Short mmCIF file of C-alpha atoms in Angstrom, two decimals:
data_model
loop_
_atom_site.label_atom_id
_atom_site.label_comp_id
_atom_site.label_asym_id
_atom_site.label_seq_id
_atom_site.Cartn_x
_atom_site.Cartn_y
_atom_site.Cartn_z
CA UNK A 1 40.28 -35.05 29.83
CA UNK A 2 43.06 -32.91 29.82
CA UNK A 3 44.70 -31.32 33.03
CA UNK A 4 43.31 -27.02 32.53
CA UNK A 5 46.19 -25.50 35.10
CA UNK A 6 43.77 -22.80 36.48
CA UNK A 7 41.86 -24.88 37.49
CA UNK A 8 44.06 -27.38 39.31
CA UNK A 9 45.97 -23.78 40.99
CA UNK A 10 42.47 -22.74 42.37
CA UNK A 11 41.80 -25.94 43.72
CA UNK A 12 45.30 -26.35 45.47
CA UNK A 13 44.55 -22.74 46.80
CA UNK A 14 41.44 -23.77 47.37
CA UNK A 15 42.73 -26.97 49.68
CA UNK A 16 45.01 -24.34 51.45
CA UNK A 17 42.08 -21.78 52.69
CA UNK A 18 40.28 -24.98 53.69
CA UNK A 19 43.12 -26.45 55.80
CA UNK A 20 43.40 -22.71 57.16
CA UNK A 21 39.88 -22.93 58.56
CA UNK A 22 41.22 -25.51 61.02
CA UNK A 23 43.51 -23.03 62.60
CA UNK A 24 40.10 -20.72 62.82
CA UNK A 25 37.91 -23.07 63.91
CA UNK A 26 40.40 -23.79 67.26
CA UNK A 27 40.71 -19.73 67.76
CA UNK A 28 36.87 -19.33 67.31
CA UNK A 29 36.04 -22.32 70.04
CA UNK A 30 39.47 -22.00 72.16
CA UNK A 31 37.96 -18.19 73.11
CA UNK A 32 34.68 -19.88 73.75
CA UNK A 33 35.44 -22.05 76.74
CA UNK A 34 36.76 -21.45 80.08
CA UNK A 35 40.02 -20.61 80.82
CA UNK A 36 41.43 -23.89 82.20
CA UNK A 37 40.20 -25.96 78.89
CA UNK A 38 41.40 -23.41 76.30
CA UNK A 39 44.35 -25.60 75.15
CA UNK A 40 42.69 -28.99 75.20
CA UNK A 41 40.00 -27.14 73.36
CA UNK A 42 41.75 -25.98 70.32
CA UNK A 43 44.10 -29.51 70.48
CA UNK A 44 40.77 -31.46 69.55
CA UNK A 45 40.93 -28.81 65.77
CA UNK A 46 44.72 -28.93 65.58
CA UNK A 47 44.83 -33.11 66.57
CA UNK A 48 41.76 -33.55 64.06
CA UNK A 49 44.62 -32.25 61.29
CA UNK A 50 47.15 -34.97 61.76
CA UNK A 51 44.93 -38.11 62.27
CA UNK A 52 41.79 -37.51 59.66
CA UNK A 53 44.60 -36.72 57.00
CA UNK A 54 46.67 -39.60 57.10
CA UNK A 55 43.13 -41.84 57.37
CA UNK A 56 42.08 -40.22 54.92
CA UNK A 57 44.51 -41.16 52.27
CA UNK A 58 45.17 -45.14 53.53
CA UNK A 59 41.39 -45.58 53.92
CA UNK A 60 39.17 -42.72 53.36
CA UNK A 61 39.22 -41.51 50.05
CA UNK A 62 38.78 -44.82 48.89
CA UNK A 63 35.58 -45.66 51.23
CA UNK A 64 34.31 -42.35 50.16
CA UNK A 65 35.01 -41.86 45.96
CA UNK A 66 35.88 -45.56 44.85
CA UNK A 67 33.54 -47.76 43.45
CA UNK A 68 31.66 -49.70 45.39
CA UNK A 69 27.99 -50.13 45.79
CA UNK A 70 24.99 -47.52 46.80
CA UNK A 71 26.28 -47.34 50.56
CA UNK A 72 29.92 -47.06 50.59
CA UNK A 73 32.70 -47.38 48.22
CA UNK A 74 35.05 -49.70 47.63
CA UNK A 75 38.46 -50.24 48.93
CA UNK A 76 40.52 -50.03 45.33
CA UNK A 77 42.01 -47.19 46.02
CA UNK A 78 43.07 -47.85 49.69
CA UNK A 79 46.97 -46.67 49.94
CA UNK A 80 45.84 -44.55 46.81
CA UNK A 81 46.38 -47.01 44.89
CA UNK A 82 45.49 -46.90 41.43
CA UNK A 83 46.14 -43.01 41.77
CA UNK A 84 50.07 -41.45 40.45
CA UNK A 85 50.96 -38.00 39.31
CA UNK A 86 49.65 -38.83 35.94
CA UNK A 87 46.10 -39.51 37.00
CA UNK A 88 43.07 -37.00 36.04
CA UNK A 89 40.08 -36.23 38.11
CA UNK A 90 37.44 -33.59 35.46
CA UNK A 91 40.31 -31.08 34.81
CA UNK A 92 42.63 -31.91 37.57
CA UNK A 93 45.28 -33.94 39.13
CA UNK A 94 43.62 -36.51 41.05
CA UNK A 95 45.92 -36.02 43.71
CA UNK A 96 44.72 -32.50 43.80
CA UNK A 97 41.22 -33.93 44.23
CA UNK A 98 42.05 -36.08 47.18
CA UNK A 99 43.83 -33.50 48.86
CA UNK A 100 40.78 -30.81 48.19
CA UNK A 101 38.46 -33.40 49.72
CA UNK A 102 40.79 -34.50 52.39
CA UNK A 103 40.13 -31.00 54.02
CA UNK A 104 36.51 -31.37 54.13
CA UNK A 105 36.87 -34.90 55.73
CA UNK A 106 39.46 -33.02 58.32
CA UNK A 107 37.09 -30.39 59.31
CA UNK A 108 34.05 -32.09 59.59
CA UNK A 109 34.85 -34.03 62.67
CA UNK A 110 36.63 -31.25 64.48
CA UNK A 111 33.43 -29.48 64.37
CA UNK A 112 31.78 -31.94 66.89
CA UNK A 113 34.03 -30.98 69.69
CA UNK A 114 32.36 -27.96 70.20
CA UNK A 115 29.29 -29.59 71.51
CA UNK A 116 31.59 -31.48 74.23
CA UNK A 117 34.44 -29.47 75.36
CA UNK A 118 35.71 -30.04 78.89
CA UNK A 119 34.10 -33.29 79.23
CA UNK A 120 35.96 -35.70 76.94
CA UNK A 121 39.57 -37.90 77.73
CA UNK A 122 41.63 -36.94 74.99
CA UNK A 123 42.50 -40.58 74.02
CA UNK A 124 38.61 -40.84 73.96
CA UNK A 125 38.21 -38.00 71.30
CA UNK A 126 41.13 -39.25 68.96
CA UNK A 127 39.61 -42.68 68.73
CA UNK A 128 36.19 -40.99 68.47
CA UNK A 129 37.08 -39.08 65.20
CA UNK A 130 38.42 -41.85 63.84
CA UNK A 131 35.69 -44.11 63.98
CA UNK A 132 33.48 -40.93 62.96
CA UNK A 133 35.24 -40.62 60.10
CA UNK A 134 35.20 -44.46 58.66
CA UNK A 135 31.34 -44.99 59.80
CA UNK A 136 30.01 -41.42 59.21
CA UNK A 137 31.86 -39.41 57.03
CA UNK A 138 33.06 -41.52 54.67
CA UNK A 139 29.59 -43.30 54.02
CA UNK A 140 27.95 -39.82 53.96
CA UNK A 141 30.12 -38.44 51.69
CA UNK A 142 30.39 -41.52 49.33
CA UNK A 143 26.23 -41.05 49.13
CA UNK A 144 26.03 -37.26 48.17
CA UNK A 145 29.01 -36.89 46.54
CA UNK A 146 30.61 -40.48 45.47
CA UNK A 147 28.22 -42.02 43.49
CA UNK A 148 25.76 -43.34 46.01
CA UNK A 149 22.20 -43.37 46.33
CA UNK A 150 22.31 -39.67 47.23
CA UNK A 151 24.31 -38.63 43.68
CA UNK A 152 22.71 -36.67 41.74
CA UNK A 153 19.62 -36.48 43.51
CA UNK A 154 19.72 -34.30 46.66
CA UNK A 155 22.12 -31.55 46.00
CA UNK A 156 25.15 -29.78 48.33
CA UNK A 157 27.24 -27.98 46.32
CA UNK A 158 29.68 -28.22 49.43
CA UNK A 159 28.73 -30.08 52.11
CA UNK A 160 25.65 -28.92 53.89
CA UNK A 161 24.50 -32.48 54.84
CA UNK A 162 27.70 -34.18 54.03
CA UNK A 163 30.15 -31.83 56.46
CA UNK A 164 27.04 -29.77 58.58
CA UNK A 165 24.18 -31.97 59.25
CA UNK A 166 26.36 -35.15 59.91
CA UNK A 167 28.46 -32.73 62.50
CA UNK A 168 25.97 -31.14 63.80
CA UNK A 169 23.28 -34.14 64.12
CA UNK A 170 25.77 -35.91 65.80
CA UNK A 171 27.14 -33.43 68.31
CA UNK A 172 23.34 -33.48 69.52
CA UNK A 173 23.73 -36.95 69.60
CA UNK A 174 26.60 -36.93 72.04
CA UNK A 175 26.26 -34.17 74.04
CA UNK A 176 23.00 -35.57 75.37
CA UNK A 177 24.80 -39.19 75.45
CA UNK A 178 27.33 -37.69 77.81
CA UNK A 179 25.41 -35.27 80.09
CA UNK A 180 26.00 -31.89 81.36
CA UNK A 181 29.25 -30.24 82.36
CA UNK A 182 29.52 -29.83 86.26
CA UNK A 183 28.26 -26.38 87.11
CA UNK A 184 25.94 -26.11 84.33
CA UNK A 185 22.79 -23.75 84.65
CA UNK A 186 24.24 -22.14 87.66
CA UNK A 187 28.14 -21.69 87.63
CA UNK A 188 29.58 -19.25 85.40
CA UNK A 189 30.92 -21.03 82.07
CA UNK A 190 31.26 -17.45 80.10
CA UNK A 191 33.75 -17.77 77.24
CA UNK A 192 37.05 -16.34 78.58
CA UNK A 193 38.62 -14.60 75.49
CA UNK A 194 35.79 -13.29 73.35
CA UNK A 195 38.82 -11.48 71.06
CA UNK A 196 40.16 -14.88 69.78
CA UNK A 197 36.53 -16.22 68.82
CA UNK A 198 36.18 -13.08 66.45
CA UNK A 199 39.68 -13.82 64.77
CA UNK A 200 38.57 -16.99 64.51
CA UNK A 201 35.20 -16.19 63.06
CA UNK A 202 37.26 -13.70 60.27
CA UNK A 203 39.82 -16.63 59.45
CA UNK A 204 36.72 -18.95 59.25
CA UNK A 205 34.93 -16.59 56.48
CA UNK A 206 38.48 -16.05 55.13
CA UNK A 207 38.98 -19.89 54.50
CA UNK A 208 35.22 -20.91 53.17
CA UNK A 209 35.75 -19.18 49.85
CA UNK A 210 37.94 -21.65 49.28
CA UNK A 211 35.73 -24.44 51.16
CA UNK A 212 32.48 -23.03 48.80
CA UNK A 213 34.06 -21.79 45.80
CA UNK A 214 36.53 -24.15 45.88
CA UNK A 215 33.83 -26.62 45.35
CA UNK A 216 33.30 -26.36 41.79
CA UNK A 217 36.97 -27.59 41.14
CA UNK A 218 37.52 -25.35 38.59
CA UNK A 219 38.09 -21.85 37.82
CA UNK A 220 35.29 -20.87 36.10
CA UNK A 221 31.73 -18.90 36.37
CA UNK A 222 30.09 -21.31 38.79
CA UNK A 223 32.52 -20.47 41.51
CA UNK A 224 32.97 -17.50 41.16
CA UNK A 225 28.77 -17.94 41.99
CA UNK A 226 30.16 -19.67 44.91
CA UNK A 227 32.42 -17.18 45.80
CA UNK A 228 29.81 -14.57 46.23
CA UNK A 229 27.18 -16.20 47.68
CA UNK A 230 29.81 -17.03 50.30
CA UNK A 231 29.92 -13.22 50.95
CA UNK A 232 26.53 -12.44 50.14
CA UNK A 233 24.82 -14.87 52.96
CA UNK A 234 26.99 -14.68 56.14
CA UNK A 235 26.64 -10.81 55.41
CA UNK A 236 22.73 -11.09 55.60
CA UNK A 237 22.60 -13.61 58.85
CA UNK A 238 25.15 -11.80 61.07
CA UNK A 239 23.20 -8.47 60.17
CA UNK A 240 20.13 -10.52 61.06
CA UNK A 241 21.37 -12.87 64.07
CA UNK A 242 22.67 -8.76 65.67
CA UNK A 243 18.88 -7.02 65.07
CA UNK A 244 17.32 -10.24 66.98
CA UNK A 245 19.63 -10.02 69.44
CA UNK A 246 19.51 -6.42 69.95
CA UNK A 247 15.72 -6.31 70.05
CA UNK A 248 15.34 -9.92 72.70
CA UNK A 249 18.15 -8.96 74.72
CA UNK A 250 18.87 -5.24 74.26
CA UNK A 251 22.21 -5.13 73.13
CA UNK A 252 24.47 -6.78 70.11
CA UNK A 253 26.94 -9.09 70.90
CA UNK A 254 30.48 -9.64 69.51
CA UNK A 255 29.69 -13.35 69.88
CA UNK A 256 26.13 -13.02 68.45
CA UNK A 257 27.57 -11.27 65.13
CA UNK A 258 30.30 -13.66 65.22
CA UNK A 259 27.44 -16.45 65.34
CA UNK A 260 25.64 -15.03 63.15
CA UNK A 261 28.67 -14.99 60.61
CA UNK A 262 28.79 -19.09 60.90
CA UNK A 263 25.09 -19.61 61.04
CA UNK A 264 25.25 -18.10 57.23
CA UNK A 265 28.12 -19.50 55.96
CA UNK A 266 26.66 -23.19 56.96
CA UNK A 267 23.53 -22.18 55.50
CA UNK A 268 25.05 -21.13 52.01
CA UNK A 269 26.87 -24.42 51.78
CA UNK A 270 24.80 -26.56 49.96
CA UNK A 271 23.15 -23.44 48.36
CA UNK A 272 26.54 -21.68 47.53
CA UNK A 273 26.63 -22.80 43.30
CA UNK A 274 23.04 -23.53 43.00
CA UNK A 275 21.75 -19.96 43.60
CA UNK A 276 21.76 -16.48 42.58
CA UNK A 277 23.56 -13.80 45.05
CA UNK A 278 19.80 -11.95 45.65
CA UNK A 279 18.49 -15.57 46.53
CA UNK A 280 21.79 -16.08 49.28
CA UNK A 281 20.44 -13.20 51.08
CA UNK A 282 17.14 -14.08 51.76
CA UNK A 283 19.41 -17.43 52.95
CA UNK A 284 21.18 -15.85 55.33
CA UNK A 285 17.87 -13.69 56.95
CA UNK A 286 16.44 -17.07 57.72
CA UNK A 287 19.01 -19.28 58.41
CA UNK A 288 20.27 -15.83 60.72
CA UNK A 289 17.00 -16.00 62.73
CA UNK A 290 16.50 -19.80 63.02
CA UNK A 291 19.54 -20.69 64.37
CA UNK A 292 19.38 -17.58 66.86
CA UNK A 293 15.89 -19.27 67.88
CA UNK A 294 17.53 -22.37 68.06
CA UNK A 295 20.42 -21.47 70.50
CA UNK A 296 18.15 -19.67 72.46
CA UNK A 297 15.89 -22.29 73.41
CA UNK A 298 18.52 -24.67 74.30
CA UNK A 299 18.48 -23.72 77.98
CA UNK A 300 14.57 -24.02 77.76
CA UNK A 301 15.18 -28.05 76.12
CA UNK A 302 18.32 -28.49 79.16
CA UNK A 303 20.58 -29.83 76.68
CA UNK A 304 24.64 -28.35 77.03
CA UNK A 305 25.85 -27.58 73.73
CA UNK A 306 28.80 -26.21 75.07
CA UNK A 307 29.79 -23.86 71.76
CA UNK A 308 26.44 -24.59 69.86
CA UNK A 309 28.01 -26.33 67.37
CA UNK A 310 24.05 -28.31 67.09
CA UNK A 311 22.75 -24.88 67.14
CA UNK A 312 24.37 -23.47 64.35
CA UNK A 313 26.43 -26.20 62.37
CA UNK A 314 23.27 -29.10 62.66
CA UNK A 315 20.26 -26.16 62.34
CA UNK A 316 22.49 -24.23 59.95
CA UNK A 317 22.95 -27.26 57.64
CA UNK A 318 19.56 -28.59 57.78
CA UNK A 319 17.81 -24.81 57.13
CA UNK A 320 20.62 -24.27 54.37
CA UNK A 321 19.71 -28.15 52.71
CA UNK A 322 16.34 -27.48 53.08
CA UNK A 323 16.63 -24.14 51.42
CA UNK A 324 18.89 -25.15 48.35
CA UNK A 325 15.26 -27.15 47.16
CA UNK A 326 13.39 -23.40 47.34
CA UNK A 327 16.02 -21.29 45.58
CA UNK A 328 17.88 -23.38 43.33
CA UNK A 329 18.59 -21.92 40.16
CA UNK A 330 21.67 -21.99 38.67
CA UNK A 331 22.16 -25.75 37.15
CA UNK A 332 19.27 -27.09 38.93
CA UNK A 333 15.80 -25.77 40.19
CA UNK A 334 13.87 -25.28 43.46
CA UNK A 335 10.48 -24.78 44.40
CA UNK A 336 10.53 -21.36 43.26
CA UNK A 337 11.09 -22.03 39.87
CA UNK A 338 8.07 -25.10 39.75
CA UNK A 339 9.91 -28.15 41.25
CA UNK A 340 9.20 -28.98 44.93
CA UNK A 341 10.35 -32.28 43.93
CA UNK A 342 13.77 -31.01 44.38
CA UNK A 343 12.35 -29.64 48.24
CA UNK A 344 11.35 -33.50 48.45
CA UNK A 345 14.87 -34.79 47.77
CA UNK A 346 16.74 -32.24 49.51
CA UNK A 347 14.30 -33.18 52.74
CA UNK A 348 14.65 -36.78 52.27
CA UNK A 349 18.80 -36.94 52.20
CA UNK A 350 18.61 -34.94 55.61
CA UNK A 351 16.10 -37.32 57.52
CA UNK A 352 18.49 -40.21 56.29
CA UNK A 353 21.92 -38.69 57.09
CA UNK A 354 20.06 -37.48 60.74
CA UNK A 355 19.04 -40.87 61.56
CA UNK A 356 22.47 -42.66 60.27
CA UNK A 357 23.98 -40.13 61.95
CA UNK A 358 22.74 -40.08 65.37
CA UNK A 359 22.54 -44.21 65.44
CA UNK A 360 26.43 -43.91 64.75
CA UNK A 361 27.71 -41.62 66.61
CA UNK A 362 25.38 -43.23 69.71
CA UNK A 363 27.25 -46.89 69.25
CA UNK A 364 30.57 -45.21 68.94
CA UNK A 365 29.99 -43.70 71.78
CA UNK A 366 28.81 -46.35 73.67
CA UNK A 367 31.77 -48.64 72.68
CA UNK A 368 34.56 -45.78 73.75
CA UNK A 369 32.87 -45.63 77.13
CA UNK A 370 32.76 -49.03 77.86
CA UNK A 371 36.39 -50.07 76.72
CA UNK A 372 38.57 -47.23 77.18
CA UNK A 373 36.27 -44.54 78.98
CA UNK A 374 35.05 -41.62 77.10
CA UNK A 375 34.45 -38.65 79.97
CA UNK A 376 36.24 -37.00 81.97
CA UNK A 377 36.20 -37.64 85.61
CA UNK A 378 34.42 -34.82 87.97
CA UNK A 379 38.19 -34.28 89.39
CA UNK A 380 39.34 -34.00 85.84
CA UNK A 381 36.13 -31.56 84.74
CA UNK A 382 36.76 -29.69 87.87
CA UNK A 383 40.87 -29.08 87.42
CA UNK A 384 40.18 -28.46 83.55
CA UNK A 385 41.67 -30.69 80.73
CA UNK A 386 44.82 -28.44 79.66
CA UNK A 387 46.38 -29.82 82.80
CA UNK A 388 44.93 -33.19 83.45
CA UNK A 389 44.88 -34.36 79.75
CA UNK A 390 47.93 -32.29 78.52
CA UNK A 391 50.25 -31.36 81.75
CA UNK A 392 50.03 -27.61 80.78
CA UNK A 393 48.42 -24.22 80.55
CA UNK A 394 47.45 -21.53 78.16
CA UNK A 395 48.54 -18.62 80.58
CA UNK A 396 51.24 -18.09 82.62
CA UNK A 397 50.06 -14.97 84.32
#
């Protein structure tokens, strides 16, 4: 097939507001911590850029879109080889296809160090989202997207279970694996810059109409679908996630509406080229009031999820997955148009990815902390990690 040049320009711009999220991501969870770990906090986003990319394109791609079998793919295009500037992916450069889904493979890991901020050596999380990558991500992705078992049977448009569920399953996973953070339930651990979360949460929005619309990998009517949805939905949950809020607790928050903003746009992953801009609303109510429930109750449970990212990135993706099987109806259709079998597929590719998930990330874990450490020492937790894991601090004043 030939190489159409709109398409392969929105996909590069595409790549760009994807890579751009990373940059978000550290503002919206560096404002989010305490002072003392706000550096360390948005290294484990910015770090997550240099070593997922260059594993992605020796290993990665290859585990994740070559041939292989039903579980993982093969290693023929390891090095990329096999892959020049003359090679075609649909109605693009391949090149520009591995670079589109190197972003997602970036990102996805980064999002797990929200749930364990302040607790983790920082040698500990680079070798953490390595392994991630190669025994989650890859596998995951290769499933859903790559021609494994998972192709062409549950859907996500872009990446509810492969990039949300496998995060946020596995930041569960971890965060109970490693215990609370000294002072939890009774010291003060209030975010120390709510102003940076909220430019991160705009930046964040900003980049996923490139991580949604993006998606389709061409320019053409489907993403532009995309590309409203992915207005449509975080518009409905933040309005949703604030009315909660201000009728449980009285007043609407800055960081509610800005939770409410990713609670949507997780939720409208999967969903985001499947469904119809009046079904993305109803999309964000729900996905706005579930994961507000979920947060909520997570002092009741006594697990830390330091920034929520299981509250919003693991309940966001499974509500949004879930969802996709009721209100599919562009290229595919839901239980609303007389298929639950779709509901059925869509349930059964998140109970798989949870349980691969959480079994991974648990032996990862397990190996980290008993060769090289993986947390923090109470000395360490108590100083805070800009200074004991980087020798510096984000203020001067």
């Amino acid at each position: 097939m030939a190489i159409v040049a709109a398409d392969t320009v929105w996909v590069m711009i595409s790549s760009a507001l994807v890579l751009l999220m990373l940059p978000g991501l550290a503002l919206f969870y560096g404002g989010l911590v305490q002072r003392k770990n706000v550096l360390s906090s948005m290294m484990h986003s910015f770090v997550a850029m240099g070593i997922m990319a260059i594993e992605w394109v020796v290993i990665g791609y290859s585990l994740a879109f070559g041939t292989g079998n039903w579980f993982v793919g093969g290693l023929e295009h390891a090095f990329l080889q096999g892959i020049d500037p003359y090679s075609v992916t649909g109605t693009i450069p391949t090149y520009a296809f591995v670079v589109f889904q190197g972003m997602f493979a970036i990102i996805t890991p980064a999002l797990i160090s929200g749930a364990i901020v302040g607790r983790v050596k920082f040698k500990s999380y680079i070798a953490f989202i390595a392994l991630w990558g190669l025994l989650v991500y890859d596998p995951v992705c290769h499933w859903v997207w790559g021609g494994g078992f998972l192709t062409g049977e549950a859907l996500d448009f872009a990446g509810g279970t492969v990039v949300h569920v496998t995060s946020g399953i596995s930041s569960l996973a971890i965060l109970v694996y490693l215990g609370k953070r000294k002072g939890y339930g009774y010291d003060s651990l209030e975010p120390h810059n709510l102003t940076l979360t909220m430019l991160g949460a705009g930046l964040l929005w900003f980049g996923w109409f490139g991580f949604n619309a993006g998606s389709a990998l061409a320019a053409d009517e489907i993403a532009a679908v995309a590309f409203i949805t992915t207005l449509v939905a975080p518009a409905a949950a933040s309005l949703t996630w604030m009315a909660v809020e201000w009728l449980h607790a009285g007043k609407p928050t800055a960081i509610g509406f800005a939770s409410g903003i990713l609670a949507g746009l997780v939720a409208i992953t999967p969903a985001a080229g499947f469904v119809t801009p009046m079904a993305a609303i109803p999309i964000g109510i729900i996905s706005g009031i579930i994961c507000y429930m979920a947060v909520e109750i997570k002092g009741k449970l006594g697990y830390d999820d330091s920034l929520d990212a299981f509250g919003v990135h693991g309940v966001g993706g499974i509500t949004g997955a879930l969802l996709t099987g009721v209100f599919a109806s562009v290229g595919a259709t839901g239980l609303l148009l007389g298929n639950p079998q779709q509901l059925m597929l869509q349930l059964e590719g998140v109970v798989i990815t949870i349980v691969y998930a959480v079994v991974c990330t648990i032996i990862i874990g397990f190996v980290l902390q008993k060769t090289i450490g993986f947390k923090v020492s109470v000395s360490e937790e108590n100083i805070g990690l800009d200074r004991t894991q980087h020798g510096e601090i984000a203020y001067n004043v």
